[in-house]
Amino acid sequence: MFATVQASRDPPPVWVAQLLWGLTGVATASTNIFPFAAVGNIYHDHHDKGLLMGLLNVSIVLPQLLDTLALGPFQKAVGINWCLLLAACFGAGACVFSLFASAPAAPPPSNGPTKL
């Protein structure tokens, strides 16, 4: 009924690693691009679009920087299991938060030229 997988000591072919790495790259690229595309679509005629994109970029980069600087010492102090539990809690919190978040309505398109 169920197929069993027998572990072998031979490493998988290189193309398997390349395929998995490529699929991971597609997912990472989409999570990096979609927020900026959403802001660009919502505020396509807004005169402060560059400022909004910069604010979005800072709000993405600062938590990553904090994570990079703080997670190593935290993991040494409490162990990897507590780090994984903390990550699971933040992931669950993000899932709950996403249930209540909504994007603002897109402004109506303008018929005239955009003002720079």
mmCIF file of N, CA and C in Angstrom:
data_model
loop_
_atom_site.group_PDB
_atom_site.id
_atom_site.type_symbol
_atom_site.label_atom_id
_atom_site.label_comp_id
_atom_site.label_asym_id
_atom_site.label_seq_id
_atom_site.Cartn_x
_atom_site.Cartn_y
_atom_site.Cartn_z
ATOM 1 N N MET A 1 0.821 -1.186 0.000
ATOM 2 C CA MET A 1 0.000 0.000 0.000
ATOM 3 C C MET A 1 0.866 1.251 0.000
ATOM 4 N N PHE A 2 1.811 1.348 0.909
ATOM 5 C CA PHE A 2 2.711 2.492 0.937
ATOM 6 C C PHE A 2 4.087 2.057 0.463
ATOM 7 N N ALA A 3 4.706 2.911 -0.310
ATOM 8 C CA ALA A 3 6.061 2.615 -0.784
ATOM 9 C C ALA A 3 7.049 2.980 0.320
ATOM 10 N N THR A 4 8.026 2.156 0.495
ATOM 11 C CA THR A 4 9.051 2.463 1.491
ATOM 12 C C THR A 4 10.267 3.016 0.777
ATOM 13 N N VAL A 5 10.903 3.944 1.428
ATOM 14 C CA VAL A 5 12.106 4.552 0.880
ATOM 15 C C VAL A 5 13.281 4.034 1.682
ATOM 16 N N GLN A 6 14.217 3.475 0.980
ATOM 17 C CA GLN A 6 15.390 2.931 1.652
ATOM 18 C C GLN A 6 16.522 3.951 1.514
ATOM 19 N N ALA A 7 17.126 4.296 2.628
ATOM 20 C CA ALA A 7 18.214 5.263 2.613
ATOM 21 C C ALA A 7 19.461 4.619 2.014
ATOM 22 N N SER A 8 20.140 5.374 1.195
ATOM 23 C CA SER A 8 21.389 4.882 0.628
ATOM 24 C C SER A 8 22.504 5.859 0.978
ATOM 25 N N ARG A 9 23.696 5.394 0.853
ATOM 26 C CA ARG A 9 24.839 6.248 1.152
ATOM 27 C C ARG A 9 25.291 7.046 -0.058
ATOM 28 N N ASP A 10 24.730 6.756 -1.216
ATOM 29 C CA ASP A 10 25.099 7.491 -2.410
ATOM 30 C C ASP A 10 24.371 8.832 -2.425
ATOM 31 N N PRO A 11 25.077 9.918 -2.715
ATOM 32 C CA PRO A 11 24.399 11.214 -2.793
ATOM 33 C C PRO A 11 23.513 11.273 -4.029
ATOM 34 N N PRO A 12 22.474 12.098 -3.999
ATOM 35 C CA PRO A 12 21.618 12.229 -5.182
ATOM 36 C C PRO A 12 22.399 12.904 -6.311
ATOM 37 N N PRO A 13 21.925 12.752 -7.533
ATOM 38 C CA PRO A 13 22.605 13.412 -8.654
ATOM 39 C C PRO A 13 22.581 14.933 -8.488
ATOM 40 N N VAL A 14 23.517 15.581 -9.129
ATOM 41 C CA VAL A 14 23.632 17.036 -9.020
ATOM 42 C C VAL A 14 22.384 17.720 -9.558
ATOM 43 N N TRP A 15 21.763 17.186 -10.583
ATOM 44 C CA TRP A 15 20.595 17.844 -11.160
ATOM 45 C C TRP A 15 19.433 17.909 -10.185
ATOM 46 N N VAL A 16 19.354 16.974 -9.240
ATOM 47 C CA VAL A 16 18.284 17.021 -8.236
ATOM 48 C C VAL A 16 18.478 18.246 -7.341
ATOM 49 N N ALA A 17 19.709 18.464 -6.905
ATOM 50 C CA ALA A 17 19.993 19.635 -6.080
ATOM 51 C C ALA A 17 19.745 20.918 -6.862
ATOM 52 N N GLN A 18 20.122 20.943 -8.132
ATOM 53 C CA GLN A 18 19.902 22.130 -8.952
ATOM 54 C C GLN A 18 18.413 22.397 -9.154
ATOM 55 N N LEU A 19 17.641 21.348 -9.351
ATOM 56 C CA LEU A 19 16.197 21.504 -9.521
ATOM 57 C C LEU A 19 15.559 22.056 -8.251
ATOM 58 N N LEU A 20 15.903 21.477 -7.107
ATOM 59 C CA LEU A 20 15.341 21.964 -5.847
ATOM 60 C C LEU A 20 15.771 23.394 -5.563
ATOM 61 N N TRP A 21 17.022 23.712 -5.842
ATOM 62 C CA TRP A 21 17.509 25.072 -5.625
ATOM 63 C C TRP A 21 16.788 26.047 -6.555
ATOM 64 N N GLY A 22 16.557 25.645 -7.780
ATOM 65 C CA GLY A 22 15.830 26.499 -8.718
ATOM 66 C C GLY A 22 14.399 26.748 -8.290
ATOM 67 N N LEU A 23 13.719 25.718 -7.806
ATOM 68 C CA LEU A 23 12.347 25.901 -7.329
ATOM 69 C C LEU A 23 12.301 26.808 -6.103
ATOM 70 N N THR A 24 13.290 26.682 -5.245
ATOM 71 C CA THR A 24 13.370 27.575 -4.088
ATOM 72 C C THR A 24 13.592 29.010 -4.546
ATOM 73 N N GLY A 25 14.402 29.193 -5.580
ATOM 74 C CA GLY A 25 14.654 30.533 -6.103
ATOM 75 C C GLY A 25 13.407 31.180 -6.666
ATOM 76 N N VAL A 26 12.554 30.403 -7.320
ATOM 77 C CA VAL A 26 11.308 30.943 -7.862
ATOM 78 C C VAL A 26 10.414 31.435 -6.728
ATOM 79 N N ALA A 27 10.300 30.652 -5.669
ATOM 80 C CA ALA A 27 9.477 31.072 -4.528
ATOM 81 C C ALA A 27 10.054 32.308 -3.856
ATOM 82 N N THR A 28 11.358 32.361 -3.689
ATOM 83 C CA THR A 28 11.987 33.517 -3.063
ATOM 84 C C THR A 28 11.820 34.760 -3.925
ATOM 85 N N ALA A 29 11.990 34.620 -5.219
ATOM 86 C CA ALA A 29 11.825 35.766 -6.111
ATOM 87 C C ALA A 29 10.396 36.306 -6.059
ATOM 88 N N SER A 30 9.423 35.422 -5.993
ATOM 89 C CA SER A 30 8.038 35.890 -5.952
ATOM 90 C C SER A 30 7.729 36.619 -4.649
ATOM 91 N N THR A 31 8.262 36.152 -3.530
ATOM 92 C CA THR A 31 8.002 36.865 -2.279
ATOM 93 C C THR A 31 8.739 38.191 -2.220
ATOM 94 N N ASN A 32 9.806 38.332 -3.000
ATOM 95 C CA ASN A 32 10.510 39.617 -3.043
ATOM 96 C C ASN A 32 9.844 40.591 -4.011
ATOM 97 N N ILE A 33 9.178 40.106 -5.034
ATOM 98 C CA ILE A 33 8.622 40.972 -6.070
ATOM 99 C C ILE A 33 7.174 41.377 -5.777
ATOM 100 N N PHE A 34 6.351 40.467 -5.275
ATOM 101 C CA PHE A 34 4.920 40.730 -5.153
ATOM 102 C C PHE A 34 4.569 41.939 -4.285
ATOM 103 N N PRO A 35 5.215 42.175 -3.131
ATOM 104 C CA PRO A 35 4.844 43.377 -2.367
ATOM 105 C C PRO A 35 5.080 44.670 -3.146
ATOM 106 N N PHE A 36 6.174 44.748 -3.885
ATOM 107 C CA PHE A 36 6.459 45.958 -4.653
ATOM 108 C C PHE A 36 5.491 46.106 -5.820
ATOM 109 N N ALA A 37 5.108 44.994 -6.436
ATOM 110 C CA ALA A 37 4.124 45.053 -7.514
ATOM 111 C C ALA A 37 2.767 45.506 -6.981
ATOM 112 N N ALA A 38 2.402 45.044 -5.771
ATOM 113 C CA ALA A 38 1.119 45.457 -5.178
ATOM 114 C C ALA A 38 1.120 46.948 -4.878
ATOM 115 N N VAL A 39 2.203 47.457 -4.301
ATOM 116 C CA VAL A 39 2.277 48.899 -4.014
ATOM 117 C C VAL A 39 2.250 49.694 -5.314
ATOM 118 N N GLY A 40 2.965 49.216 -6.322
ATOM 119 C CA GLY A 40 2.966 49.908 -7.615
ATOM 120 C C GLY A 40 1.596 49.930 -8.269
ATOM 121 N N ASN A 41 0.829 48.849 -8.122
ATOM 122 C CA ASN A 41 -0.512 48.815 -8.710
ATOM 123 C C ASN A 41 -1.504 49.661 -7.930
ATOM 124 N N ILE A 42 -1.382 49.679 -6.627
ATOM 125 C CA ILE A 42 -2.332 50.441 -5.818
ATOM 126 C C ILE A 42 -2.088 51.935 -5.961
ATOM 127 N N TYR A 43 -0.829 52.328 -5.968
ATOM 128 C CA TYR A 43 -0.486 53.754 -6.021
ATOM 129 C C TYR A 43 0.186 54.097 -7.354
ATOM 130 N N HIS A 44 -0.392 53.671 -8.466
ATOM 131 C CA HIS A 44 0.274 53.853 -9.759
ATOM 132 C C HIS A 44 0.352 55.305 -10.180
ATOM 133 N N ASP A 45 -0.554 56.169 -9.753
ATOM 134 C CA ASP A 45 -0.511 57.594 -10.126
ATOM 135 C C ASP A 45 -0.120 58.491 -8.965
ATOM 136 N N HIS A 46 0.316 57.911 -7.879
ATOM 137 C CA HIS A 46 0.637 58.693 -6.687
ATOM 138 C C HIS A 46 1.970 59.403 -6.868
ATOM 139 N N HIS A 47 2.053 60.648 -6.425
ATOM 140 C CA HIS A 47 3.281 61.417 -6.626
ATOM 141 C C HIS A 47 4.405 61.000 -5.675
ATOM 142 N N ASP A 48 4.094 60.292 -4.610
ATOM 143 C CA ASP A 48 5.113 59.829 -3.655
ATOM 144 C C ASP A 48 5.369 58.330 -3.776
ATOM 145 N N LYS A 49 5.236 57.784 -4.971
ATOM 146 C CA LYS A 49 5.408 56.341 -5.143
ATOM 147 C C LYS A 49 6.815 55.897 -4.752
ATOM 148 N N GLY A 50 7.831 56.681 -5.068
ATOM 149 C CA GLY A 50 9.201 56.333 -4.694
ATOM 150 C C GLY A 50 9.388 56.294 -3.193
ATOM 151 N N LEU A 51 8.779 57.240 -2.494
ATOM 152 C CA LEU A 51 8.846 57.259 -1.038
ATOM 153 C C LEU A 51 8.146 56.034 -0.450
ATOM 154 N N LEU A 52 7.007 55.657 -1.018
ATOM 155 C CA LEU A 52 6.285 54.484 -0.537
ATOM 156 C C LEU A 52 7.070 53.202 -0.797
ATOM 157 N N MET A 53 7.719 53.110 -1.954
ATOM 158 C CA MET A 53 8.545 51.932 -2.248
ATOM 159 C C MET A 53 9.733 51.854 -1.293
ATOM 160 N N GLY A 54 10.348 52.999 -0.995
ATOM 161 C CA GLY A 54 11.459 53.023 -0.051
ATOM 162 C C GLY A 54 11.027 52.625 1.345
ATOM 163 N N LEU A 55 9.860 53.094 1.771
ATOM 164 C CA LEU A 55 9.331 52.729 3.083
ATOM 165 C C LEU A 55 9.035 51.233 3.152
ATOM 166 N N LEU A 56 8.489 50.691 2.084
ATOM 167 C CA LEU A 56 8.252 49.245 2.038
ATOM 168 C C LEU A 56 9.567 48.482 2.103
ATOM 169 N N ASN A 57 10.573 48.950 1.391
ATOM 170 C CA ASN A 57 11.868 48.289 1.395
ATOM 171 C C ASN A 57 12.490 48.310 2.790
ATOM 172 N N VAL A 58 12.423 49.456 3.465
ATOM 173 C CA VAL A 58 12.970 49.547 4.828
ATOM 174 C C VAL A 58 12.198 48.631 5.779
ATOM 175 N N SER A 59 10.891 48.561 5.615
ATOM 176 C CA SER A 59 10.096 47.708 6.507
ATOM 177 C C SER A 59 10.360 46.226 6.255
ATOM 178 N N ILE A 60 10.901 45.870 5.107
ATOM 179 C CA ILE A 60 11.278 44.491 4.845
ATOM 180 C C ILE A 60 12.697 44.215 5.330
ATOM 181 N N VAL A 61 13.602 45.157 5.102
ATOM 182 C CA VAL A 61 15.017 44.937 5.402
ATOM 183 C C VAL A 61 15.319 45.006 6.900
ATOM 184 N N LEU A 62 14.712 45.920 7.627
ATOM 185 C CA LEU A 62 15.033 46.064 9.057
ATOM 186 C C LEU A 62 14.737 44.807 9.879
ATOM 187 N N PRO A 63 13.589 44.147 9.709
ATOM 188 C CA PRO A 63 13.404 42.890 10.448
ATOM 189 C C PRO A 63 14.399 41.802 10.053
ATOM 190 N N GLN A 64 14.777 41.751 8.786
ATOM 191 C CA GLN A 64 15.766 40.768 8.364
ATOM 192 C C GLN A 64 17.116 41.053 9.012
ATOM 193 N N LEU A 65 17.480 42.325 9.094
ATOM 194 C CA LEU A 65 18.743 42.700 9.726
ATOM 195 C C LEU A 65 18.720 42.380 11.218
ATOM 196 N N LEU A 66 17.619 42.677 11.877
ATOM 197 C CA LEU A 66 17.478 42.360 13.296
ATOM 198 C C LEU A 66 17.562 40.856 13.519
ATOM 199 N N ASP A 67 16.919 40.096 12.661
ATOM 200 C CA ASP A 67 16.970 38.640 12.762
ATOM 201 C C ASP A 67 18.394 38.129 12.582
ATOM 202 N N THR A 68 19.095 38.667 11.612
ATOM 203 C CA THR A 68 20.463 38.230 11.340
ATOM 204 C C THR A 68 21.388 38.533 12.513
ATOM 205 N N LEU A 69 21.233 39.700 13.113
ATOM 206 C CA LEU A 69 22.119 40.099 14.208
ATOM 207 C C LEU A 69 21.774 39.429 15.531
ATOM 208 N N ALA A 70 20.502 39.140 15.769
ATOM 209 C CA ALA A 70 20.088 38.678 17.090
ATOM 210 C C ALA A 70 19.903 37.173 17.202
ATOM 211 N N LEU A 71 19.659 36.473 16.109
ATOM 212 C CA LEU A 71 19.315 35.064 16.219
ATOM 213 C C LEU A 71 20.496 34.193 16.638
ATOM 214 N N GLY A 72 21.697 34.516 16.200
ATOM 215 C CA GLY A 72 22.862 33.721 16.585
ATOM 216 C C GLY A 72 23.097 33.703 18.086
ATOM 217 N N PRO A 73 23.214 34.879 18.724
ATOM 218 C CA PRO A 73 23.371 34.880 20.183
ATOM 219 C C PRO A 73 22.172 34.279 20.919
ATOM 220 N N PHE A 74 20.958 34.496 20.399
ATOM 221 C CA PHE A 74 19.768 33.925 21.034
ATOM 222 C C PHE A 74 19.807 32.402 20.964
ATOM 223 N N GLN A 75 20.223 31.858 19.826
ATOM 224 C CA GLN A 75 20.293 30.408 19.667
ATOM 225 C C GLN A 75 21.363 29.815 20.577
ATOM 226 N N LYS A 76 22.479 30.505 20.755
ATOM 227 C CA LYS A 76 23.510 30.020 21.669
ATOM 228 C C LYS A 76 23.014 30.020 23.109
ATOM 229 N N ALA A 77 22.215 31.011 23.465
ATOM 230 C CA ALA A 77 21.752 31.143 24.847
ATOM 231 C C ALA A 77 20.670 30.130 25.201
ATOM 232 N N VAL A 78 19.707 29.902 24.297
ATOM 233 C CA VAL A 78 18.556 29.070 24.661
ATOM 234 C C VAL A 78 18.478 27.748 23.907
ATOM 235 N N GLY A 79 19.188 27.603 22.798
ATOM 236 C CA GLY A 79 19.141 26.360 22.035
ATOM 237 C C GLY A 79 18.266 26.484 20.807
ATOM 238 N N ILE A 80 18.480 25.568 19.883
ATOM 239 C CA ILE A 80 17.786 25.614 18.598
ATOM 240 C C ILE A 80 16.295 25.309 18.731
ATOM 241 N N ASN A 81 15.909 24.471 19.688
ATOM 242 C CA ASN A 81 14.492 24.125 19.831
ATOM 243 C C ASN A 81 13.649 25.343 20.189
ATOM 244 N N TRP A 82 14.174 26.207 21.045
ATOM 245 C CA TRP A 82 13.429 27.419 21.397
ATOM 246 C C TRP A 82 13.364 28.390 20.228
ATOM 247 N N CYS A 83 14.405 28.417 19.403
ATOM 248 C CA CYS A 83 14.381 29.267 18.207
ATOM 249 C C CYS A 83 13.294 28.794 17.237
ATOM 250 N N LEU A 84 13.205 27.480 17.055
ATOM 251 C CA LEU A 84 12.181 26.938 16.162
ATOM 252 C C LEU A 84 10.780 27.167 16.716
ATOM 253 N N LEU A 85 10.623 27.056 18.022
ATOM 254 C CA LEU A 85 9.323 27.332 18.638
ATOM 255 C C LEU A 85 8.939 28.804 18.462
ATOM 256 N N LEU A 86 9.905 29.695 18.642
ATOM 257 C CA LEU A 86 9.643 31.121 18.452
ATOM 258 C C LEU A 86 9.257 31.408 16.998
ATOM 259 N N ALA A 87 9.963 30.774 16.051
ATOM 260 C CA ALA A 87 9.629 30.960 14.634
ATOM 261 C C ALA A 87 8.225 30.443 14.332
ATOM 262 N N ALA A 88 7.844 29.314 14.930
ATOM 263 C CA ALA A 88 6.496 28.774 14.722
ATOM 264 C C ALA A 88 5.437 29.708 15.290
ATOM 265 N N CYS A 89 5.718 30.303 16.437
ATOM 266 C CA CYS A 89 4.768 31.253 17.039
ATOM 267 C C CYS A 89 4.595 32.487 16.159
ATOM 268 N N PHE A 90 5.712 33.010 15.643
ATOM 269 C CA PHE A 90 5.610 34.163 14.752
ATOM 270 C C PHE A 90 4.882 33.794 13.458
ATOM 271 N N GLY A 91 5.117 32.605 12.937
ATOM 272 C CA GLY A 91 4.414 32.164 11.736
ATOM 273 C C GLY A 91 2.919 32.028 11.973
ATOM 274 N N ALA A 92 2.542 31.460 13.122
ATOM 275 C CA ALA A 92 1.115 31.334 13.454
ATOM 276 C C ALA A 92 0.487 32.714 13.644
ATOM 277 N N GLY A 93 1.225 33.611 14.291
ATOM 278 C CA GLY A 93 0.720 34.977 14.464
ATOM 279 C C GLY A 93 0.524 35.680 13.135
ATOM 280 N N ALA A 94 1.456 35.478 12.207
ATOM 281 C CA ALA A 94 1.319 36.081 10.879
ATOM 282 C C ALA A 94 0.109 35.518 10.143
ATOM 283 N N CYS A 95 -0.156 34.228 10.300
ATOM 284 C CA CYS A 95 -1.337 33.627 9.664
ATOM 285 C C CYS A 95 -2.624 34.227 10.226
ATOM 286 N N VAL A 96 -2.687 34.383 11.538
ATOM 287 C CA VAL A 96 -3.874 34.973 12.161
ATOM 288 C C VAL A 96 -4.025 36.426 11.728
ATOM 289 N N PHE A 97 -2.916 37.172 11.713
ATOM 290 C CA PHE A 97 -2.967 38.578 11.302
ATOM 291 C C PHE A 97 -3.436 38.716 9.857
ATOM 292 N N SER A 98 -3.004 37.800 8.992
ATOM 293 C CA SER A 98 -3.384 37.905 7.583
ATOM 294 C C SER A 98 -4.878 37.692 7.374
ATOM 295 N N LEU A 99 -5.556 37.052 8.326
ATOM 296 C CA LEU A 99 -7.003 36.892 8.211
ATOM 297 C C LEU A 99 -7.738 38.215 8.333
ATOM 298 N N PHE A 100 -7.143 39.168 9.055
ATOM 299 C CA PHE A 100 -7.797 40.447 9.311
ATOM 300 C C PHE A 100 -7.245 41.578 8.449
ATOM 301 N N ALA A 101 -6.184 41.351 7.713
ATOM 302 C CA ALA A 101 -5.586 42.389 6.883
ATOM 303 C C ALA A 101 -6.288 42.450 5.537
ATOM 304 N N SER A 102 -6.392 43.646 5.009
ATOM 305 C CA SER A 102 -6.964 43.814 3.677
ATOM 306 C C SER A 102 -6.221 44.949 2.975
ATOM 307 N N ALA A 103 -6.154 44.852 1.691
ATOM 308 C CA ALA A 103 -5.489 45.881 0.889
ATOM 309 C C ALA A 103 -6.455 47.040 0.678
ATOM 310 N N PRO A 104 -5.934 48.257 0.638
ATOM 311 C CA PRO A 104 -6.826 49.396 0.370
ATOM 312 C C PRO A 104 -7.325 49.347 -1.067
ATOM 313 N N ALA A 105 -8.445 49.983 -1.288
ATOM 314 C CA ALA A 105 -9.012 50.015 -2.630
ATOM 315 C C ALA A 105 -8.110 50.830 -3.543
ATOM 316 N N ALA A 106 -7.999 50.403 -4.769
ATOM 317 C CA ALA A 106 -7.175 51.115 -5.743
ATOM 318 C C ALA A 106 -7.838 52.427 -6.115
ATOM 319 N N PRO A 107 -7.041 53.497 -6.238
ATOM 320 C CA PRO A 107 -7.633 54.766 -6.654
ATOM 321 C C PRO A 107 -8.087 54.687 -8.105
ATOM 322 N N PRO A 108 -9.058 55.507 -8.488
ATOM 323 C CA PRO A 108 -9.517 55.459 -9.879
ATOM 324 C C PRO A 108 -8.405 55.922 -10.813
ATOM 325 N N PRO A 109 -8.336 55.355 -12.018
ATOM 326 C CA PRO A 109 -7.290 55.761 -12.956
ATOM 327 C C PRO A 109 -7.538 57.173 -13.466
ATOM 328 N N SER A 110 -6.466 57.890 -13.701
ATOM 329 C CA SER A 110 -6.599 59.250 -14.232
ATOM 330 C C SER A 110 -6.561 59.206 -15.747
ATOM 331 N N ASN A 111 -7.252 60.149 -16.373
ATOM 332 C CA ASN A 111 -7.294 60.183 -17.831
ATOM 333 C C ASN A 111 -6.206 61.080 -18.405
ATOM 334 N N GLY A 112 -5.688 61.983 -17.590
ATOM 335 C CA GLY A 112 -4.686 62.932 -18.069
ATOM 336 C C GLY A 112 -3.280 62.439 -17.833
ATOM 337 N N PRO A 113 -2.307 63.248 -18.231
ATOM 338 C CA PRO A 113 -0.916 62.867 -18.013
ATOM 339 C C PRO A 113 -0.576 62.926 -16.528
ATOM 340 N N THR A 114 0.359 62.114 -16.144
ATOM 341 C CA THR A 114 0.760 62.086 -14.735
ATOM 342 C C THR A 114 1.701 63.244 -14.455
ATOM 343 N N LYS A 115 1.577 63.786 -13.275
ATOM 344 C CA LYS A 115 2.416 64.903 -12.852
ATOM 345 C C LYS A 115 3.648 64.345 -12.149
ATOM 346 N N LEU A 116 4.814 64.724 -12.586
ATOM 347 C CA LEU A 116 6.046 64.246 -11.961
ATOM 348 C C LEU A 116 6.565 65.223 -10.946
#
